[in-house]
Amino acid sequence: MKLLQNDKILFYGDSITDVGRNRDEYGNLGQGYALMIAGKLQAKYPELNLTCLNRGIGGDKIADLKNRLDEDCIALEPTIVSILIGINDTWHIENSPALGSKEVMVQFEQDYREVLKRIKEETTARIVLMEPYVLPYPEDRTKWRVDLDQRIQIIRKLAKEFQTEFIALDGPLNAYGIKHSFQYLTGEDGVHPTVAGHGLIAEKWLEIVE
């Protein structure tokens, strides 16, 4: 994906995107990968007059993104929307019989498809889909795979269907963790990135968008 003059890039997602952003400041980017990407792009392409916005909210699931789509996406008139969502859809039902069930996957796909359909129909934005991920530290995170792997496949299918850009994160982060350390990327919960984890996510994003 090529950047264009006056592009407005919106990072949309959960706590992995949020990272302590000040919601009282329109352009506050938090302290994670969104800030890292914005810094790289704005330093490299001053002539493009890029705007970067963060609308991540900790704890959000795909249904939450759908419910706040008008205010936190469409009304902002972005030209690029980058979405990272899905881990909370798994995390919030980790001890439930619903984990990995067909019913929750049908609803997840329905909600995600509605988000993409509305962005396509109501904005001119190009879309970047980032897949969720989990690393196997602590070890109990491995039981999430039965659920999260299905969500990842749904997102890959939707990326193809809606002809979006797609950024694989689960494989690359796990591969890096195997070589170096899972905790090096996501600390003690297998999900929330360290500075290094955010750096790797930013790196993967910047490989796709330039």
PDB file of C-alpha atoms in Angstrom:
ATOM      1  CA  MET A   1       0.000   0.000   0.000  1.00  0.00           C
ATOM      2  CA  LYS A   2       1.388   3.359  -1.033  1.00  0.00           C
ATOM      3  CA  LEU A   3       0.902   6.402   1.150  1.00  0.00           C
ATOM      4  CA  LEU A   4      -0.770   9.404  -0.454  1.00  0.00           C
ATOM      5  CA  GLN A   5      -0.687  13.136   0.169  1.00  0.00           C
ATOM      6  CA  ASN A   6      -2.691  14.131   3.273  1.00  0.00           C
ATOM      7  CA  ASP A   7      -3.438  10.558   4.283  1.00  0.00           C
ATOM      8  CA  LYS A   8      -5.182  10.207   7.643  1.00  0.00           C
ATOM      9  CA  ILE A   9      -4.255   6.890   9.241  1.00  0.00           C
ATOM     10  CA  LEU A  10      -6.537   5.519  11.956  1.00  0.00           C
ATOM     11  CA  PHE A  11      -5.341   2.764  14.289  1.00  0.00           C
ATOM     12  CA  TYR A  12      -8.451   0.983  15.580  1.00  0.00           C
ATOM     13  CA  GLY A  13      -8.476  -1.768  18.175  1.00  0.00           C
ATOM     14  CA  ASP A  14      -8.089  -2.825  21.799  1.00  0.00           C
ATOM     15  CA  SER A  15      -5.450  -2.362  24.523  1.00  0.00           C
ATOM     16  CA  ILE A  16      -2.612  -3.454  22.234  1.00  0.00           C
ATOM     17  CA  THR A  17      -3.397  -0.327  20.195  1.00  0.00           C
ATOM     18  CA  ASP A  18      -4.554   1.870  23.097  1.00  0.00           C
ATOM     19  CA  VAL A  19      -1.410   1.680  25.289  1.00  0.00           C
ATOM     20  CA  GLY A  20      -2.309   4.493  27.653  1.00  0.00           C
ATOM     21  CA  ARG A  21      -3.419   7.084  25.110  1.00  0.00           C
ATOM     22  CA  ASN A  22      -4.939  10.275  26.504  1.00  0.00           C
ATOM     23  CA  ARG A  23      -8.547  10.234  25.301  1.00  0.00           C
ATOM     24  CA  ASP A  24      -8.845  13.976  25.962  1.00  0.00           C
ATOM     25  CA  GLU A  25      -6.293  14.712  23.238  1.00  0.00           C
ATOM     26  CA  TYR A  26      -7.572  14.210  19.683  1.00  0.00           C
ATOM     27  CA  GLY A  27      -4.210  13.221  18.258  1.00  0.00           C
ATOM     28  CA  ASN A  28      -2.672  11.388  21.209  1.00  0.00           C
ATOM     29  CA  LEU A  29      -1.166   8.124  19.986  1.00  0.00           C
ATOM     30  CA  GLY A  30      -0.452   6.313  23.238  1.00  0.00           C
ATOM     31  CA  GLN A  31       2.898   4.641  23.826  1.00  0.00           C
ATOM     32  CA  GLY A  32       2.865   1.623  21.530  1.00  0.00           C
ATOM     33  CA  TYR A  33       3.148   0.553  17.913  1.00  0.00           C
ATOM     34  CA  ALA A  34       0.847   3.337  16.661  1.00  0.00           C
ATOM     35  CA  LEU A  35       3.243   5.963  18.028  1.00  0.00           C
ATOM     36  CA  MET A  36       6.243   4.106  16.602  1.00  0.00           C
ATOM     37  CA  ILE A  37       4.677   3.869  13.150  1.00  0.00           C
ATOM     38  CA  ALA A  38       3.617   7.524  13.161  1.00  0.00           C
ATOM     39  CA  GLY A  39       7.099   8.621  14.173  1.00  0.00           C
ATOM     40  CA  LYS A  40       8.743   6.618  11.402  1.00  0.00           C
ATOM     41  CA  LEU A  41       6.322   7.746   8.709  1.00  0.00           C
ATOM     42  CA  GLN A  42       6.238  11.406   9.640  1.00  0.00           C
ATOM     43  CA  ALA A  43      10.025  11.559   9.849  1.00  0.00           C
ATOM     44  CA  LYS A  44      10.454   9.807   6.501  1.00  0.00           C
ATOM     45  CA  TYR A  45       7.698  11.576   4.543  1.00  0.00           C
ATOM     46  CA  PRO A  46       7.312  15.171   5.811  1.00  0.00           C
ATOM     47  CA  GLU A  47       6.087  16.223   2.383  1.00  0.00           C
ATOM     48  CA  LEU A  48       3.009  13.970   2.628  1.00  0.00           C
ATOM     49  CA  ASN A  49       1.439  15.856   5.552  1.00  0.00           C
ATOM     50  CA  LEU A  50       0.290  12.641   7.228  1.00  0.00           C
ATOM     51  CA  THR A  51      -2.124  12.545  10.164  1.00  0.00           C
ATOM     52  CA  CYS A  52      -2.157   9.560  12.519  1.00  0.00           C
ATOM     53  CA  LEU A  53      -4.937   8.857  15.023  1.00  0.00           C
ATOM     54  CA  ASN A  54      -5.338   6.195  17.703  1.00  0.00           C
ATOM     55  CA  ARG A  55      -8.770   4.916  18.696  1.00  0.00           C
ATOM     56  CA  GLY A  56      -7.800   1.787  20.576  1.00  0.00           C
ATOM     57  CA  ILE A  57      -9.702   1.036  23.789  1.00  0.00           C
ATOM     58  CA  GLY A  58      -8.480  -1.551  26.270  1.00  0.00           C
ATOM     59  CA  GLY A  59     -10.736  -4.576  26.671  1.00  0.00           C
ATOM     60  CA  ASP A  60     -12.583  -4.102  23.396  1.00  0.00           C
ATOM     61  CA  LYS A  61     -13.916  -6.990  21.349  1.00  0.00           C
ATOM     62  CA  ILE A  62     -15.070  -6.862  17.729  1.00  0.00           C
ATOM     63  CA  ALA A  63     -18.626  -6.028  18.872  1.00  0.00           C
ATOM     64  CA  ASP A  64     -17.272  -2.949  20.655  1.00  0.00           C
ATOM     65  CA  LEU A  65     -15.535  -1.748  17.510  1.00  0.00           C
ATOM     66  CA  LYS A  66     -18.790  -2.227  15.639  1.00  0.00           C
ATOM     67  CA  ASN A  67     -20.748  -0.284  18.262  1.00  0.00           C
ATOM     68  CA  ARG A  68     -18.421   2.742  18.243  1.00  0.00           C
ATOM     69  CA  LEU A  69     -17.726   2.731  14.523  1.00  0.00           C
ATOM     70  CA  ASP A  70     -19.623   5.948  13.808  1.00  0.00           C
ATOM     71  CA  GLU A  71     -17.830   8.104  16.358  1.00  0.00           C
ATOM     72  CA  ASP A  72     -14.380   6.546  16.408  1.00  0.00           C
ATOM     73  CA  CYS A  73     -13.935   5.722  12.742  1.00  0.00           C
ATOM     74  CA  ILE A  74     -16.393   6.960  10.138  1.00  0.00           C
ATOM     75  CA  ALA A  75     -16.808  10.466  11.588  1.00  0.00           C
ATOM     76  CA  LEU A  76     -13.024  10.943  11.555  1.00  0.00           C
ATOM     77  CA  GLU A  77     -12.938  10.496   7.760  1.00  0.00           C
ATOM     78  CA  PRO A  78      -9.782   8.372   7.677  1.00  0.00           C
ATOM     79  CA  THR A  79      -8.131   7.422   4.405  1.00  0.00           C
ATOM     80  CA  ILE A  80      -6.421   4.381   5.931  1.00  0.00           C
ATOM     81  CA  VAL A  81      -7.971   2.247   8.703  1.00  0.00           C
ATOM     82  CA  SER A  82      -5.713  -0.252  10.457  1.00  0.00           C
ATOM     83  CA  ILE A  83      -7.564  -2.804  12.605  1.00  0.00           C
ATOM     84  CA  LEU A  84      -6.133  -5.095  15.273  1.00  0.00           C
ATOM     85  CA  ILE A  85      -8.826  -6.891  17.253  1.00  0.00           C
ATOM     86  CA  GLY A  86      -9.805 -10.373  18.388  1.00  0.00           C
ATOM     87  CA  ILE A  87      -7.721 -11.424  21.373  1.00  0.00           C
ATOM     88  CA  ASN A  88     -10.315 -10.215  23.889  1.00  0.00           C
ATOM     89  CA  ASP A  89     -12.995 -12.179  22.071  1.00  0.00           C
ATOM     90  CA  THR A  90     -10.947 -15.235  23.048  1.00  0.00           C
ATOM     91  CA  TRP A  91      -9.655 -14.052  26.429  1.00  0.00           C
ATOM     92  CA  HIS A  92     -13.083 -13.117  27.802  1.00  0.00           C
ATOM     93  CA  ILE A  93     -14.408 -16.666  27.298  1.00  0.00           C
ATOM     94  CA  GLU A  94     -11.267 -18.640  28.179  1.00  0.00           C
ATOM     95  CA  ASN A  95     -13.062 -20.572  30.941  1.00  0.00           C
ATOM     96  CA  SER A  96     -16.390 -20.871  29.152  1.00  0.00           C
ATOM     97  CA  PRO A  97     -17.835 -23.791  27.177  1.00  0.00           C
ATOM     98  CA  ALA A  98     -18.223 -21.229  24.376  1.00  0.00           C
ATOM     99  CA  LEU A  99     -14.438 -21.247  23.785  1.00  0.00           C
ATOM    100  CA  GLY A 100     -13.921 -22.303  20.192  1.00  0.00           C
ATOM    101  CA  SER A 101     -17.615 -22.916  19.557  1.00  0.00           C
ATOM    102  CA  LYS A 102     -19.250 -22.503  16.175  1.00  0.00           C
ATOM    103  CA  GLU A 103     -21.765 -20.017  17.570  1.00  0.00           C
ATOM    104  CA  VAL A 104     -19.168 -17.515  18.767  1.00  0.00           C
ATOM    105  CA  MET A 105     -17.258 -17.788  15.493  1.00  0.00           C
ATOM    106  CA  VAL A 106     -20.368 -17.090  13.438  1.00  0.00           C
ATOM    107  CA  GLN A 107     -21.045 -13.982  15.522  1.00  0.00           C
ATOM    108  CA  PHE A 108     -17.412 -12.858  15.332  1.00  0.00           C
ATOM    109  CA  GLU A 109     -17.404 -13.124  11.551  1.00  0.00           C
ATOM    110  CA  GLN A 110     -20.755 -11.361  11.271  1.00  0.00           C
ATOM    111  CA  ASP A 111     -19.606  -8.433  13.407  1.00  0.00           C
ATOM    112  CA  TYR A 112     -16.238  -8.139  11.678  1.00  0.00           C
ATOM    113  CA  ARG A 113     -17.864  -8.271   8.245  1.00  0.00           C
ATOM    114  CA  GLU A 114     -20.273  -5.497   9.225  1.00  0.00           C
ATOM    115  CA  VAL A 115     -17.369  -3.299  10.362  1.00  0.00           C
ATOM    116  CA  LEU A 116     -15.552  -3.809   7.062  1.00  0.00           C
ATOM    117  CA  LYS A 117     -18.683  -3.373   4.968  1.00  0.00           C
ATOM    118  CA  ARG A 118     -19.530  -0.050   6.597  1.00  0.00           C
ATOM    119  CA  ILE A 119     -15.987   1.269   6.287  1.00  0.00           C
ATOM    120  CA  LYS A 120     -16.002   0.336   2.602  1.00  0.00           C
ATOM    121  CA  GLU A 121     -19.407   1.879   1.977  1.00  0.00           C
ATOM    122  CA  GLU A 122     -19.188   4.998   4.137  1.00  0.00           C
ATOM    123  CA  THR A 123     -15.566   6.094   3.761  1.00  0.00           C
ATOM    124  CA  THR A 124     -12.916   6.152   1.058  1.00  0.00           C
ATOM    125  CA  ALA A 125     -10.435   4.410   3.371  1.00  0.00           C
ATOM    126  CA  ARG A 126      -8.072   1.663   2.380  1.00  0.00           C
ATOM    127  CA  ILE A 127      -8.028  -1.024   5.052  1.00  0.00           C
ATOM    128  CA  VAL A 128      -5.210  -2.859   6.802  1.00  0.00           C
ATOM    129  CA  LEU A 129      -6.160  -5.962   8.792  1.00  0.00           C
ATOM    130  CA  MET A 130      -3.756  -7.202  11.444  1.00  0.00           C
ATOM    131  CA  GLU A 131      -4.309 -10.669  12.850  1.00  0.00           C
ATOM    132  CA  PRO A 132      -4.441 -11.155  16.635  1.00  0.00           C
ATOM    133  CA  TYR A 133      -1.865 -13.366  18.317  1.00  0.00           C
ATOM    134  CA  VAL A 134      -0.994 -15.091  21.562  1.00  0.00           C
ATOM    135  CA  LEU A 135       2.358 -16.401  22.803  1.00  0.00           C
ATOM    136  CA  PRO A 136       2.629 -19.578  24.942  1.00  0.00           C
ATOM    137  CA  TYR A 137       3.784 -17.906  28.139  1.00  0.00           C
ATOM    138  CA  PRO A 138       2.235 -18.521  30.577  1.00  0.00           C
ATOM    139  CA  GLU A 139       1.644 -22.080  29.403  1.00  0.00           C
ATOM    140  CA  ASP A 140      -2.126 -21.945  29.876  1.00  0.00           C
ATOM    141  CA  ARG A 141      -2.309 -19.633  26.873  1.00  0.00           C
ATOM    142  CA  THR A 142      -1.932 -22.705  24.661  1.00  0.00           C
ATOM    143  CA  LYS A 143      -5.546 -23.657  25.414  1.00  0.00           C
ATOM    144  CA  TRP A 144      -6.624 -20.439  23.695  1.00  0.00           C
ATOM    145  CA  ARG A 145      -5.448 -21.747  20.336  1.00  0.00           C
ATOM    146  CA  VAL A 146      -8.641 -23.730  19.750  1.00  0.00           C
ATOM    147  CA  ASP A 147     -10.496 -20.418  19.721  1.00  0.00           C
ATOM    148  CA  LEU A 148      -7.985 -17.848  18.475  1.00  0.00           C
ATOM    149  CA  ASP A 149      -6.810 -19.931  15.520  1.00  0.00           C
ATOM    150  CA  GLN A 150     -10.360 -19.946  14.169  1.00  0.00           C
ATOM    151  CA  ARG A 151     -10.622 -16.168  14.542  1.00  0.00           C
ATOM    152  CA  ILE A 152      -7.325 -15.704  12.724  1.00  0.00           C
ATOM    153  CA  GLN A 153      -8.618 -17.795   9.821  1.00  0.00           C
ATOM    154  CA  ILE A 154     -11.815 -15.724   9.702  1.00  0.00           C
ATOM    155  CA  ILE A 155      -9.797 -12.511   9.515  1.00  0.00           C
ATOM    156  CA  ARG A 156      -7.626 -13.938   6.739  1.00  0.00           C
ATOM    157  CA  LYS A 157     -10.750 -14.913   4.826  1.00  0.00           C
ATOM    158  CA  LEU A 158     -12.239 -11.436   5.265  1.00  0.00           C
ATOM    159  CA  ALA A 159      -8.987  -9.788   4.162  1.00  0.00           C
ATOM    160  CA  LYS A 160      -9.224 -11.702   0.906  1.00  0.00           C
ATOM    161  CA  GLU A 161     -12.950 -11.106   0.501  1.00  0.00           C
ATOM    162  CA  PHE A 162     -12.701  -7.342   1.083  1.00  0.00           C
ATOM    163  CA  GLN A 163      -9.348  -7.042  -0.721  1.00  0.00           C
ATOM    164  CA  THR A 164      -7.627  -5.375   2.217  1.00  0.00           C
ATOM    165  CA  GLU A 165      -3.976  -5.342   3.144  1.00  0.00           C
ATOM    166  CA  PHE A 166      -3.143  -8.103   5.623  1.00  0.00           C
ATOM    167  CA  ILE A 167      -0.442  -8.270   8.272  1.00  0.00           C
ATOM    168  CA  ALA A 168       0.433 -11.619   9.842  1.00  0.00           C
ATOM    169  CA  LEU A 169       1.465 -11.241  13.480  1.00  0.00           C
ATOM    170  CA  ASP A 170       0.828 -14.588  15.168  1.00  0.00           C
ATOM    171  CA  GLY A 171       3.460 -16.538  13.265  1.00  0.00           C
ATOM    172  CA  PRO A 172       6.173 -13.856  13.260  1.00  0.00           C
ATOM    173  CA  LEU A 173       5.812 -13.049  16.969  1.00  0.00           C
ATOM    174  CA  ASN A 174       5.825 -16.711  17.946  1.00  0.00           C
ATOM    175  CA  ALA A 175       8.843 -17.394  15.737  1.00  0.00           C
ATOM    176  CA  TYR A 176      10.730 -14.486  17.302  1.00  0.00           C
ATOM    177  CA  GLY A 177       9.745 -15.657  20.774  1.00  0.00           C
ATOM    178  CA  ILE A 178      11.001 -19.187  20.086  1.00  0.00           C
ATOM    179  CA  LYS A 179      14.377 -17.794  19.089  1.00  0.00           C
ATOM    180  CA  HIS A 180      14.726 -15.170  21.815  1.00  0.00           C
ATOM    181  CA  SER A 181      12.051 -15.318  24.531  1.00  0.00           C
ATOM    182  CA  PHE A 182       8.275 -15.117  24.648  1.00  0.00           C
ATOM    183  CA  GLN A 183       8.483 -12.867  27.682  1.00  0.00           C
ATOM    184  CA  TYR A 184      10.784 -10.529  25.776  1.00  0.00           C
ATOM    185  CA  LEU A 185       7.837  -9.704  23.495  1.00  0.00           C
ATOM    186  CA  THR A 186       4.787  -9.965  25.753  1.00  0.00           C
ATOM    187  CA  GLY A 187       5.960  -9.944  29.357  1.00  0.00           C
ATOM    188  CA  GLU A 188       3.922 -12.087  31.712  1.00  0.00           C
ATOM    189  CA  ASP A 189       0.615 -12.538  29.863  1.00  0.00           C
ATOM    190  CA  GLY A 190       1.417 -13.620  26.299  1.00  0.00           C
ATOM    191  CA  VAL A 191      -0.608 -10.750  24.856  1.00  0.00           C
ATOM    192  CA  HIS A 192       0.379  -7.216  25.827  1.00  0.00           C
ATOM    193  CA  PRO A 193       3.567  -6.186  24.034  1.00  0.00           C
ATOM    194  CA  THR A 194       6.729  -4.954  25.654  1.00  0.00           C
ATOM    195  CA  VAL A 195       8.580  -2.139  23.906  1.00  0.00           C
ATOM    196  CA  ALA A 196      10.278  -4.822  21.800  1.00  0.00           C
ATOM    197  CA  GLY A 197       6.912  -6.391  21.004  1.00  0.00           C
ATOM    198  CA  HIS A 198       5.489  -3.081  19.863  1.00  0.00           C
ATOM    199  CA  GLY A 199       8.627  -2.525  17.823  1.00  0.00           C
ATOM    200  CA  LEU A 200       8.157  -5.825  16.016  1.00  0.00           C
ATOM    201  CA  ILE A 201       4.470  -5.084  15.330  1.00  0.00           C
ATOM    202  CA  ALA A 202       5.427  -1.658  13.948  1.00  0.00           C
ATOM    203  CA  GLU A 203       8.101  -3.257  11.792  1.00  0.00           C
ATOM    204  CA  LYS A 204       5.626  -5.717  10.275  1.00  0.00           C
ATOM    205  CA  TRP A 205       3.143  -2.900   9.592  1.00  0.00           C
ATOM    206  CA  LEU A 206       5.782  -0.774   7.899  1.00  0.00           C
ATOM    207  CA  GLU A 207       6.707  -3.668   5.623  1.00  0.00           C
ATOM    208  CA  ILE A 208       3.215  -3.443   4.130  1.00  0.00           C
ATOM    209  CA  VAL A 209       2.543   0.294   4.107  1.00  0.00           C
ATOM    210  CA  GLU A 210       5.038   2.777   2.700  1.00  0.00           C
TER     211      GLU A 210
END
